[in-house]
mmCIF file of N, CA and C in Angstrom:
data_model
loop_
_atom_site.group_PDB
_atom_site.id
_atom_site.type_symbol
_atom_site.label_atom_id
_atom_site.label_comp_id
_atom_site.label_asym_id
_atom_site.label_seq_id
_atom_site.Cartn_x
_atom_site.Cartn_y
_atom_site.Cartn_z
ATOM 1 N N MET A 1 0.858 -1.170 0.000
ATOM 2 C CA MET A 1 0.000 0.000 0.000
ATOM 3 C C MET A 1 0.901 1.230 0.000
ATOM 4 N N THR A 2 0.570 2.170 -0.862
ATOM 5 C CA THR A 2 1.318 3.405 -0.981
ATOM 6 C C THR A 2 0.438 4.565 -0.533
ATOM 7 N N PHE A 3 1.051 5.572 0.062
ATOM 8 C CA PHE A 3 0.328 6.738 0.543
ATOM 9 C C PHE A 3 0.638 7.933 -0.348
ATOM 10 N N PRO A 4 -0.220 8.956 -0.308
ATOM 11 C CA PRO A 4 0.053 10.152 -1.106
ATOM 12 C C PRO A 4 1.392 10.788 -0.735
ATOM 13 N N GLU A 5 2.010 11.417 -1.712
ATOM 14 C CA GLU A 5 3.285 12.108 -1.537
ATOM 15 C C GLU A 5 3.007 13.582 -1.269
ATOM 16 N N PRO A 6 3.194 14.056 -0.032
ATOM 17 C CA PRO A 6 2.841 15.442 0.280
ATOM 18 C C PRO A 6 3.648 16.491 -0.471
ATOM 19 N N THR A 7 4.814 16.130 -0.994
ATOM 20 C CA THR A 7 5.638 17.102 -1.720
ATOM 21 C C THR A 7 5.317 17.144 -3.211
ATOM 22 N N HIS A 8 4.418 16.270 -3.666
ATOM 23 C CA HIS A 8 4.065 16.214 -5.087
ATOM 24 C C HIS A 8 2.734 16.922 -5.332
ATOM 25 N N ALA A 9 2.630 17.610 -6.444
ATOM 26 C CA ALA A 9 1.354 18.188 -6.867
ATOM 27 C C ALA A 9 0.365 17.063 -7.143
ATOM 28 N N ILE A 10 -0.898 17.407 -7.220
ATOM 29 C CA ILE A 10 -1.929 16.386 -7.461
ATOM 30 C C ILE A 10 -1.620 15.596 -8.723
ATOM 31 N N ASP A 11 -1.331 16.293 -9.814
ATOM 32 C CA ASP A 11 -1.113 15.587 -11.076
ATOM 33 C C ASP A 11 0.216 14.844 -11.135
ATOM 34 N N ALA A 12 1.047 14.987 -10.105
ATOM 35 C CA ALA A 12 2.324 14.271 -10.037
ATOM 36 C C ALA A 12 2.287 13.126 -9.022
ATOM 37 N N GLN A 13 1.125 12.868 -8.434
ATOM 38 C CA GLN A 13 0.993 11.740 -7.518
ATOM 39 C C GLN A 13 1.146 10.439 -8.308
ATOM 40 N N PRO A 14 1.646 9.388 -7.673
ATOM 41 C CA PRO A 14 1.709 8.104 -8.369
ATOM 42 C C PRO A 14 0.319 7.691 -8.877
ATOM 43 N N GLU A 15 0.285 7.041 -10.018
ATOM 44 C CA GLU A 15 -0.987 6.676 -10.650
ATOM 45 C C GLU A 15 -1.897 5.879 -9.712
ATOM 46 N N ASP A 16 -1.335 4.926 -8.988
ATOM 47 C CA ASP A 16 -2.172 4.134 -8.088
ATOM 48 C C ASP A 16 -2.713 4.973 -6.936
ATOM 49 N N VAL A 17 -1.947 5.928 -6.481
ATOM 50 C CA VAL A 17 -2.417 6.834 -5.426
ATOM 51 C C VAL A 17 -3.580 7.668 -5.956
ATOM 52 N N LEU A 18 -3.469 8.166 -7.193
ATOM 53 C CA LEU A 18 -4.568 8.940 -7.779
ATOM 54 C C LEU A 18 -5.830 8.101 -7.917
ATOM 55 N N GLY A 19 -5.671 6.846 -8.276
ATOM 56 C CA GLY A 19 -6.829 5.956 -8.358
ATOM 57 C C GLY A 19 -7.491 5.797 -7.003
ATOM 58 N N ALA A 20 -6.703 5.524 -5.978
ATOM 59 C CA ALA A 20 -7.249 5.352 -4.631
ATOM 60 C C ALA A 20 -7.825 6.655 -4.092
ATOM 61 N N LEU A 21 -7.184 7.787 -4.383
ATOM 62 C CA LEU A 21 -7.714 9.085 -3.946
ATOM 63 C C LEU A 21 -9.061 9.377 -4.598
ATOM 64 N N THR A 22 -9.201 9.016 -5.857
ATOM 65 C CA THR A 22 -10.474 9.234 -6.550
ATOM 66 C C THR A 22 -11.579 8.398 -5.905
ATOM 67 N N ILE A 23 -11.270 7.179 -5.557
ATOM 68 C CA ILE A 23 -12.245 6.338 -4.859
ATOM 69 C C ILE A 23 -12.579 6.959 -3.511
ATOM 70 N N LEU A 24 -11.572 7.438 -2.806
ATOM 71 C CA LEU A 24 -11.797 8.099 -1.522
ATOM 72 C C LEU A 24 -12.717 9.306 -1.698
ATOM 73 N N GLY A 25 -12.465 10.120 -2.711
ATOM 74 C CA GLY A 25 -13.261 11.317 -2.936
ATOM 75 C C GLY A 25 -14.668 11.046 -3.411
ATOM 76 N N GLU A 26 -14.836 9.999 -4.191
ATOM 77 C CA GLU A 26 -16.143 9.702 -4.773
ATOM 78 C C GLU A 26 -16.967 8.701 -3.966
ATOM 79 N N ALA A 27 -16.307 7.828 -3.192
ATOM 80 C CA ALA A 27 -17.061 6.710 -2.601
ATOM 81 C C ALA A 27 -16.644 6.355 -1.188
ATOM 82 N N ARG A 28 -16.066 7.293 -0.445
ATOM 83 C CA ARG A 28 -15.590 6.918 0.896
ATOM 84 C C ARG A 28 -16.708 6.466 1.813
ATOM 85 N N GLY A 29 -17.928 6.893 1.581
ATOM 86 C CA GLY A 29 -19.057 6.471 2.408
ATOM 87 C C GLY A 29 -19.808 5.277 1.851
ATOM 88 N N GLU A 30 -19.321 4.740 0.758
ATOM 89 C CA GLU A 30 -19.989 3.612 0.103
ATOM 90 C C GLU A 30 -19.416 2.279 0.584
ATOM 91 N N SER A 31 -20.121 1.235 0.248
ATOM 92 C CA SER A 31 -19.670 -0.126 0.570
ATOM 93 C C SER A 31 -18.440 -0.469 -0.268
ATOM 94 N N ASP A 32 -17.857 -1.623 0.010
ATOM 95 C CA ASP A 32 -16.733 -2.092 -0.808
ATOM 96 C C ASP A 32 -17.155 -2.230 -2.272
ATOM 97 N N LEU A 33 -18.396 -2.659 -2.502
ATOM 98 C CA LEU A 33 -18.894 -2.786 -3.874
ATOM 99 C C LEU A 33 -18.953 -1.419 -4.551
ATOM 100 N N GLY A 34 -19.376 -0.398 -3.831
ATOM 101 C CA GLY A 34 -19.404 0.955 -4.385
ATOM 102 C C GLY A 34 -18.015 1.455 -4.720
ATOM 103 N N LYS A 35 -17.060 1.176 -3.850
ATOM 104 C CA LYS A 35 -15.672 1.567 -4.110
ATOM 105 C C LYS A 35 -15.139 0.827 -5.342
ATOM 106 N N CYS A 36 -15.458 -0.452 -5.429
ATOM 107 C CA CYS A 36 -15.050 -1.262 -6.576
ATOM 108 C C CYS A 36 -15.664 -0.708 -7.864
ATOM 109 N N ALA A 37 -16.904 -0.289 -7.796
ATOM 110 C CA ALA A 37 -17.582 0.261 -8.981
ATOM 111 C C ALA A 37 -16.882 1.515 -9.477
ATOM 112 N N ILE A 38 -16.492 2.407 -8.568
ATOM 113 C CA ILE A 38 -15.791 3.621 -8.978
ATOM 114 C C ILE A 38 -14.459 3.257 -9.640
ATOM 115 N N ALA A 39 -13.741 2.310 -9.049
ATOM 116 C CA ALA A 39 -12.473 1.883 -9.638
ATOM 117 C C ALA A 39 -12.681 1.394 -11.069
ATOM 118 N N HIS A 40 -13.716 0.610 -11.275
ATOM 119 C CA HIS A 40 -13.965 0.077 -12.618
ATOM 120 C C HIS A 40 -14.408 1.155 -13.588
ATOM 121 N N VAL A 41 -15.167 2.129 -13.143
ATOM 122 C CA VAL A 41 -15.545 3.235 -14.024
ATOM 123 C C VAL A 41 -14.294 3.979 -14.485
ATOM 124 N N VAL A 42 -13.373 4.233 -13.566
ATOM 125 C CA VAL A 42 -12.120 4.891 -13.940
ATOM 126 C C VAL A 42 -11.392 4.043 -14.985
ATOM 127 N N LEU A 43 -11.241 2.765 -14.715
ATOM 128 C CA LEU A 43 -10.530 1.880 -15.645
ATOM 129 C C LEU A 43 -11.238 1.784 -16.992
ATOM 130 N N ASN A 44 -12.564 1.750 -16.976
ATOM 131 C CA ASN A 44 -13.322 1.692 -18.229
ATOM 132 C C ASN A 44 -13.110 2.955 -19.059
ATOM 133 N N ARG A 45 -13.072 4.108 -18.396
ATOM 134 C CA ARG A 45 -12.811 5.359 -19.117
ATOM 135 C C ARG A 45 -11.384 5.369 -19.666
ATOM 136 N N MET A 46 -10.448 4.885 -18.862
ATOM 137 C CA MET A 46 -9.055 4.834 -19.314
ATOM 138 C C MET A 46 -8.939 3.979 -20.573
ATOM 139 N N ALA A 47 -9.589 2.826 -20.560
ATOM 140 C CA ALA A 47 -9.513 1.911 -21.702
ATOM 141 C C ALA A 47 -10.166 2.519 -22.942
ATOM 142 N N LYS A 48 -11.281 3.195 -22.746
ATOM 143 C CA LYS A 48 -12.001 3.768 -23.882
ATOM 144 C C LYS A 48 -11.189 4.858 -24.577
ATOM 145 N N LYS A 49 -10.433 5.623 -23.797
ATOM 146 C CA LYS A 49 -9.693 6.751 -24.366
ATOM 147 C C LYS A 49 -8.191 6.503 -24.430
ATOM 148 N N SER A 50 -7.735 5.323 -24.027
ATOM 149 C CA SER A 50 -6.297 5.027 -23.961
ATOM 150 C C SER A 50 -5.564 6.131 -23.206
ATOM 151 N N ALA A 51 -6.083 6.450 -22.029
ATOM 152 C CA ALA A 51 -5.539 7.550 -21.238
ATOM 153 C C ALA A 51 -4.957 7.035 -19.929
ATOM 154 N N SER A 52 -4.130 7.860 -19.315
ATOM 155 C CA SER A 52 -3.545 7.533 -18.009
ATOM 156 C C SER A 52 -4.572 7.776 -16.906
ATOM 157 N N VAL A 53 -4.243 7.333 -15.707
ATOM 158 C CA VAL A 53 -5.114 7.599 -14.560
ATOM 159 C C VAL A 53 -5.260 9.107 -14.386
ATOM 160 N N ALA A 54 -4.150 9.825 -14.376
ATOM 161 C CA ALA A 54 -4.196 11.280 -14.163
ATOM 162 C C ALA A 54 -5.037 11.967 -15.233
ATOM 163 N N ASP A 55 -4.814 11.623 -16.497
ATOM 164 C CA ASP A 55 -5.582 12.258 -17.572
ATOM 165 C C ASP A 55 -7.067 11.942 -17.456
ATOM 166 N N THR A 56 -7.386 10.778 -16.932
ATOM 167 C CA THR A 56 -8.784 10.365 -16.812
ATOM 168 C C THR A 56 -9.477 11.028 -15.632
ATOM 169 N N VAL A 57 -8.893 10.938 -14.448
ATOM 170 C CA VAL A 57 -9.599 11.424 -13.254
ATOM 171 C C VAL A 57 -9.493 12.935 -13.072
ATOM 172 N N LEU A 58 -8.433 13.546 -13.608
ATOM 173 C CA LEU A 58 -8.244 14.981 -13.413
ATOM 174 C C LEU A 58 -8.791 15.828 -14.567
ATOM 175 N N ALA A 59 -9.315 15.187 -15.584
ATOM 176 C CA ALA A 59 -9.916 15.947 -16.686
ATOM 177 C C ALA A 59 -11.074 16.778 -16.130
ATOM 178 N N PRO A 60 -11.213 18.000 -16.595
ATOM 179 C CA PRO A 60 -12.262 18.872 -16.051
ATOM 180 C C PRO A 60 -13.656 18.243 -16.122
ATOM 181 N N TRP A 61 -14.350 18.329 -15.026
ATOM 182 C CA TRP A 61 -15.748 17.924 -14.880
ATOM 183 C C TRP A 61 -15.985 16.426 -15.095
ATOM 184 N N GLN A 62 -14.976 15.613 -14.863
ATOM 185 C CA GLN A 62 -15.144 14.169 -15.041
ATOM 186 C C GLN A 62 -15.445 13.453 -13.730
ATOM 187 N N PHE A 63 -14.695 13.735 -12.707
ATOM 188 C CA PHE A 63 -14.944 13.178 -11.376
ATOM 189 C C PHE A 63 -15.071 14.374 -10.441
ATOM 190 N N SER A 64 -16.254 14.566 -9.912
ATOM 191 C CA SER A 64 -16.559 15.799 -9.188
ATOM 192 C C SER A 64 -15.619 16.061 -8.025
ATOM 193 N N CYS A 65 -15.069 15.014 -7.417
ATOM 194 C CA CYS A 65 -14.182 15.229 -6.275
ATOM 195 C C CYS A 65 -12.942 16.019 -6.641
ATOM 196 N N TRP A 66 -12.597 16.094 -7.924
ATOM 197 C CA TRP A 66 -11.421 16.843 -8.361
ATOM 198 C C TRP A 66 -11.767 18.227 -8.898
ATOM 199 N N ASN A 67 -13.070 18.573 -8.979
ATOM 200 C CA ASN A 67 -13.453 19.910 -9.421
ATOM 201 C C ASN A 67 -13.009 20.934 -8.377
ATOM 202 N N ARG A 68 -12.472 22.028 -8.823
ATOM 203 C CA ARG A 68 -11.964 23.044 -7.895
ATOM 204 C C ARG A 68 -13.043 23.565 -6.952
ATOM 205 N N SER A 69 -14.279 23.580 -7.371
ATOM 206 C CA SER A 69 -15.360 24.105 -6.543
ATOM 207 C C SER A 69 -15.968 23.056 -5.609
ATOM 208 N N ASP A 70 -15.540 21.826 -5.712
ATOM 209 C CA ASP A 70 -16.116 20.757 -4.901
ATOM 210 C C ASP A 70 -15.394 20.660 -3.554
ATOM 211 N N PRO A 71 -16.136 20.612 -2.447
ATOM 212 C CA PRO A 71 -15.490 20.505 -1.131
ATOM 213 C C PRO A 71 -14.651 19.236 -0.971
ATOM 214 N N ASN A 72 -14.965 18.210 -1.733
ATOM 215 C CA ASN A 72 -14.164 16.989 -1.660
ATOM 216 C C ASN A 72 -12.737 17.218 -2.136
ATOM 217 N N ARG A 73 -12.546 18.170 -3.033
ATOM 218 C CA ARG A 73 -11.183 18.449 -3.496
ATOM 219 C C ARG A 73 -10.319 18.952 -2.338
ATOM 220 N N LEU A 74 -10.867 19.830 -1.506
ATOM 221 C CA LEU A 74 -10.119 20.311 -0.341
ATOM 222 C C LEU A 74 -9.774 19.151 0.586
ATOM 223 N N PHE A 75 -10.722 18.245 0.758
ATOM 224 C CA PHE A 75 -10.484 17.056 1.578
ATOM 225 C C PHE A 75 -9.345 16.222 0.981
ATOM 226 N N LEU A 76 -9.350 16.043 -0.332
ATOM 227 C CA LEU A 76 -8.300 15.258 -0.984
ATOM 228 C C LEU A 76 -6.953 15.972 -0.932
ATOM 229 N N GLU A 77 -6.962 17.286 -1.082
ATOM 230 C CA GLU A 77 -5.709 18.038 -0.952
ATOM 231 C C GLU A 77 -5.144 17.888 0.458
ATOM 232 N N GLU A 78 -6.021 17.918 1.462
ATOM 233 C CA GLU A 78 -5.584 17.714 2.842
ATOM 234 C C GLU A 78 -5.044 16.295 3.022
ATOM 235 N N THR A 79 -5.698 15.333 2.395
ATOM 236 C CA THR A 79 -5.247 13.941 2.471
ATOM 237 C C THR A 79 -3.854 13.799 1.880
ATOM 238 N N ILE A 80 -3.599 14.466 0.773
ATOM 239 C CA ILE A 80 -2.261 14.438 0.183
ATOM 240 C C ILE A 80 -1.271 15.112 1.128
ATOM 241 N N HIS A 81 -1.617 16.294 1.586
ATOM 242 C CA HIS A 81 -0.725 17.063 2.459
ATOM 243 C C HIS A 81 -0.358 16.297 3.734
ATOM 244 N N LYS A 82 -1.315 15.530 4.255
ATOM 245 C CA LYS A 82 -1.097 14.801 5.507
ATOM 246 C C LYS A 82 -0.749 13.334 5.270
ATOM 247 N N THR A 83 -0.425 12.963 4.045
ATOM 248 C CA THR A 83 -0.079 11.578 3.707
ATOM 249 C C THR A 83 -1.144 10.613 4.216
ATOM 250 N N ALA A 84 -2.402 10.995 4.064
ATOM 251 C CA ALA A 84 -3.579 10.206 4.452
ATOM 252 C C ALA A 84 -3.746 10.057 5.956
ATOM 253 N N ALA A 85 -3.029 10.860 6.750
ATOM 254 C CA ALA A 85 -3.152 10.769 8.203
ATOM 255 C C ALA A 85 -4.442 11.419 8.712
ATOM 256 N N ASN A 86 -5.200 12.080 7.848
ATOM 257 C CA ASN A 86 -6.464 12.691 8.250
ATOM 258 C C ASN A 86 -7.644 11.729 8.139
ATOM 259 N N ILE A 87 -7.381 10.512 7.703
ATOM 260 C CA ILE A 87 -8.457 9.514 7.570
ATOM 261 C C ILE A 87 -8.048 8.233 8.284
ATOM 262 N N PRO A 88 -9.025 7.419 8.682
ATOM 263 C CA PRO A 88 -8.668 6.134 9.289
ATOM 264 C C PRO A 88 -7.878 5.270 8.306
ATOM 265 N N VAL A 89 -6.853 4.615 8.804
ATOM 266 C CA VAL A 89 -6.015 3.791 7.923
ATOM 267 C C VAL A 89 -6.851 2.702 7.238
ATOM 268 N N GLY A 90 -7.883 2.229 7.908
ATOM 269 C CA GLY A 90 -8.745 1.218 7.289
ATOM 270 C C GLY A 90 -9.484 1.749 6.074
ATOM 271 N N LEU A 91 -9.837 3.030 6.090
ATOM 272 C CA LEU A 91 -10.510 3.628 4.941
ATOM 273 C C LEU A 91 -9.546 3.744 3.768
ATOM 274 N N TRP A 92 -8.322 4.204 4.034
ATOM 275 C CA TRP A 92 -7.337 4.259 2.950
ATOM 276 C C TRP A 92 -7.072 2.862 2.396
ATOM 277 N N ALA A 93 -6.955 1.891 3.289
ATOM 278 C CA ALA A 93 -6.705 0.507 2.857
ATOM 279 C C ALA A 93 -7.841 -0.005 1.974
ATOM 280 N N ALA A 94 -9.086 0.327 2.311
ATOM 281 C CA ALA A 94 -10.234 -0.126 1.513
ATOM 282 C C ALA A 94 -10.229 0.522 0.127
ATOM 283 N N CYS A 95 -9.892 1.802 0.057
ATOM 284 C CA CYS A 95 -9.825 2.490 -1.241
ATOM 285 C C CYS A 95 -8.667 1.948 -2.073
ATOM 286 N N TRP A 96 -7.541 1.740 -1.413
ATOM 287 C CA TRP A 96 -6.368 1.184 -2.090
ATOM 288 C C TRP A 96 -6.683 -0.213 -2.636
ATOM 289 N N LYS A 97 -7.284 -1.039 -1.797
ATOM 290 C CA LYS A 97 -7.622 -2.411 -2.198
ATOM 291 C C LYS A 97 -8.583 -2.412 -3.386
ATOM 292 N N ALA A 98 -9.610 -1.562 -3.331
ATOM 293 C CA ALA A 98 -10.565 -1.501 -4.440
ATOM 294 C C ALA A 98 -9.857 -1.145 -5.740
ATOM 295 N N TRP A 99 -8.939 -0.180 -5.666
ATOM 296 C CA TRP A 99 -8.219 0.239 -6.865
ATOM 297 C C TRP A 99 -7.315 -0.873 -7.399
ATOM 298 N N VAL A 100 -6.476 -1.404 -6.541
ATOM 299 C CA VAL A 100 -5.484 -2.391 -6.982
ATOM 300 C C VAL A 100 -6.156 -3.668 -7.486
ATOM 301 N N GLU A 101 -7.185 -4.128 -6.799
ATOM 302 C CA GLU A 101 -7.856 -5.349 -7.237
ATOM 303 C C GLU A 101 -8.576 -5.149 -8.572
ATOM 304 N N ALA A 102 -9.160 -3.981 -8.777
ATOM 305 C CA ALA A 102 -9.795 -3.708 -10.075
ATOM 306 C C ALA A 102 -8.730 -3.597 -11.163
ATOM 307 N N ARG A 103 -7.673 -2.861 -10.875
ATOM 308 C CA ARG A 103 -6.569 -2.673 -11.836
ATOM 309 C C ARG A 103 -5.972 -4.008 -12.260
ATOM 310 N N ASP A 104 -5.842 -4.929 -11.294
ATOM 311 C CA ASP A 104 -5.232 -6.228 -11.560
ATOM 312 C C ASP A 104 -6.241 -7.288 -12.010
ATOM 313 N N HIS A 105 -7.455 -6.880 -12.311
ATOM 314 C CA HIS A 105 -8.521 -7.773 -12.791
ATOM 315 C C HIS A 105 -8.846 -8.880 -11.793
ATOM 316 N N LYS A 106 -8.756 -8.559 -10.504
ATOM 317 C CA LYS A 106 -9.069 -9.543 -9.462
ATOM 318 C C LYS A 106 -10.510 -9.419 -8.988
ATOM 319 N N THR A 107 -11.206 -8.397 -9.459
ATOM 320 C CA THR A 107 -12.630 -8.253 -9.133
ATOM 321 C C THR A 107 -13.393 -8.106 -10.438
ATOM 322 N N PRO A 108 -14.559 -8.723 -10.511
ATOM 323 C CA PRO A 108 -15.380 -8.525 -11.713
ATOM 324 C C PRO A 108 -15.915 -7.094 -11.730
ATOM 325 N N ASP A 109 -16.163 -6.589 -12.901
ATOM 326 C CA ASP A 109 -16.657 -5.224 -13.056
ATOM 327 C C ASP A 109 -18.152 -5.184 -12.735
ATOM 328 N N PRO A 110 -18.527 -4.618 -11.572
ATOM 329 C CA PRO A 110 -19.953 -4.576 -11.218
ATOM 330 C C PRO A 110 -20.733 -3.594 -12.080
ATOM 331 N N THR A 111 -20.027 -2.760 -12.870
ATOM 332 C CA THR A 111 -20.708 -1.774 -13.716
ATOM 333 C C THR A 111 -20.951 -2.303 -15.126
ATOM 334 N N HIS A 112 -20.414 -3.476 -15.437
ATOM 335 C CA HIS A 112 -20.555 -4.088 -16.769
ATOM 336 C C HIS A 112 -20.054 -3.165 -17.877
ATOM 337 N N GLY A 113 -18.933 -2.492 -17.614
ATOM 338 C CA GLY A 113 -18.317 -1.653 -18.629
ATOM 339 C C GLY A 113 -18.736 -0.191 -18.617
ATOM 340 N N ALA A 114 -19.474 0.226 -17.610
ATOM 341 C CA ALA A 114 -19.950 1.619 -17.559
ATOM 342 C C ALA A 114 -18.789 2.602 -17.472
ATOM 343 N N THR A 115 -18.976 3.743 -18.096
ATOM 344 C CA THR A 115 -17.991 4.816 -18.030
ATOM 345 C C THR A 115 -18.512 6.003 -17.219
ATOM 346 N N HIS A 116 -19.741 5.918 -16.749
ATOM 347 C CA HIS A 116 -20.343 6.979 -15.938
ATOM 348 C C HIS A 116 -21.220 6.336 -14.875
ATOM 349 N N TYR A 117 -21.567 7.105 -13.883
ATOM 350 C CA TYR A 117 -22.402 6.607 -12.802
ATOM 351 C C TYR A 117 -23.151 7.764 -12.159
ATOM 352 N N CYS A 118 -24.169 7.420 -11.429
ATOM 353 C CA CYS A 118 -24.936 8.399 -10.667
ATOM 354 C C CYS A 118 -25.535 7.674 -9.474
ATOM 355 N N VAL A 119 -25.413 8.252 -8.310
ATOM 356 C CA VAL A 119 -25.998 7.618 -7.136
ATOM 357 C C VAL A 119 -27.506 7.844 -7.139
ATOM 358 N N SER A 120 -28.245 6.859 -6.702
ATOM 359 C CA SER A 120 -29.705 6.911 -6.792
ATOM 360 C C SER A 120 -30.321 8.055 -6.005
ATOM 361 N N ILE A 121 -29.686 8.499 -4.933
ATOM 362 C CA ILE A 121 -30.269 9.582 -4.140
ATOM 363 C C ILE A 121 -30.428 10.861 -4.965
ATOM 364 N N LEU A 122 -29.568 11.065 -5.963
ATOM 365 C CA LEU A 122 -29.698 12.242 -6.808
ATOM 366 C C LEU A 122 -30.982 12.203 -7.621
ATOM 367 N N TRP A 123 -31.398 11.017 -8.012
ATOM 368 C CA TRP A 123 -32.634 10.895 -8.786
ATOM 369 C C TRP A 123 -33.840 11.182 -7.912
ATOM 370 N N ARG A 124 -33.778 10.823 -6.655
ATOM 371 C CA ARG A 124 -34.917 11.059 -5.762
ATOM 372 C C ARG A 124 -35.117 12.546 -5.495
ATOM 373 N N ARG A 125 -34.123 13.361 -5.769
ATOM 374 C CA ARG A 125 -34.238 14.801 -5.549
ATOM 375 C C ARG A 125 -34.999 15.497 -6.672
ATOM 376 N N ASP A 126 -35.223 14.816 -7.759
ATOM 377 C CA ASP A 126 -35.875 15.435 -8.907
ATOM 378 C C ASP A 126 -37.377 15.528 -8.667
ATOM 379 N N ASP A 127 -37.828 16.696 -8.281
ATOM 380 C CA ASP A 127 -39.253 16.919 -8.034
ATOM 381 C C ASP A 127 -39.912 17.667 -9.180
ATOM 382 N N SER A 128 -39.221 17.799 -10.282
ATOM 383 C CA SER A 128 -39.718 18.608 -11.392
ATOM 384 C C SER A 128 -40.790 17.898 -12.201
ATOM 385 N N GLY A 129 -40.948 16.603 -11.993
ATOM 386 C CA GLY A 129 -41.931 15.852 -12.767
ATOM 387 C C GLY A 129 -41.438 15.452 -14.137
ATOM 388 N N LYS A 130 -40.166 15.724 -14.429
ATOM 389 C CA LYS A 130 -39.614 15.343 -15.725
ATOM 390 C C LYS A 130 -39.596 13.823 -15.850
ATOM 391 N N ARG A 131 -39.781 13.368 -17.071
ATOM 392 C CA ARG A 131 -39.716 11.935 -17.338
ATOM 393 C C ARG A 131 -38.287 11.454 -17.165
ATOM 394 N N ARG A 132 -38.113 10.395 -16.424
ATOM 395 C CA ARG A 132 -36.777 9.825 -16.188
ATOM 396 C C ARG A 132 -36.400 8.923 -17.348
ATOM 397 N N PRO A 133 -35.090 8.733 -17.537
ATOM 398 C CA PRO A 133 -34.649 7.845 -18.625
ATOM 399 C C PRO A 133 -35.174 6.424 -18.449
ATOM 400 N N ALA A 134 -35.324 5.701 -19.538
ATOM 401 C CA ALA A 134 -35.861 4.341 -19.495
ATOM 402 C C ALA A 134 -35.011 3.411 -18.639
ATOM 403 N N TRP A 135 -33.715 3.670 -18.572
ATOM 404 C CA TRP A 135 -32.837 2.784 -17.803
ATOM 405 C C TRP A 135 -32.956 3.014 -16.305
ATOM 406 N N HIS A 136 -33.584 4.096 -15.903
ATOM 407 C CA HIS A 136 -33.720 4.393 -14.483
ATOM 408 C C HIS A 136 -34.856 3.573 -13.890
ATOM 409 N N SER A 137 -34.585 2.886 -12.786
ATOM 410 C CA SER A 137 -35.646 2.073 -12.168
ATOM 411 C C SER A 137 -36.209 2.752 -10.951
#
């Protein structure tokens, strides 16, 4: 397990650290399956565009935790600055494990190749009466 490098800029963090940080930013409150799903979405996007982890997760407006206006970015910057000492070691280990196991093809892709995701609670907030997409249950 590797920890963030406090002397490195975000885009200069090791690729595996960026993967685990993205899971931390997007799914730290989710189950192991949720963390695994985020890892696979990142990998699916990387494969589709033949891009690096950094190019995939740090691209503007792709993963909200890295958006400059998102409070999760400040949390992730603090995590880098403190070498993950601001979070329980078990949480970092779970994010790291989700990333490495997905990267090494040790977990099946629970997203079935998805390149995007949305948590269901966001759909429940829609009170506008708009018709939801057919794929939404």
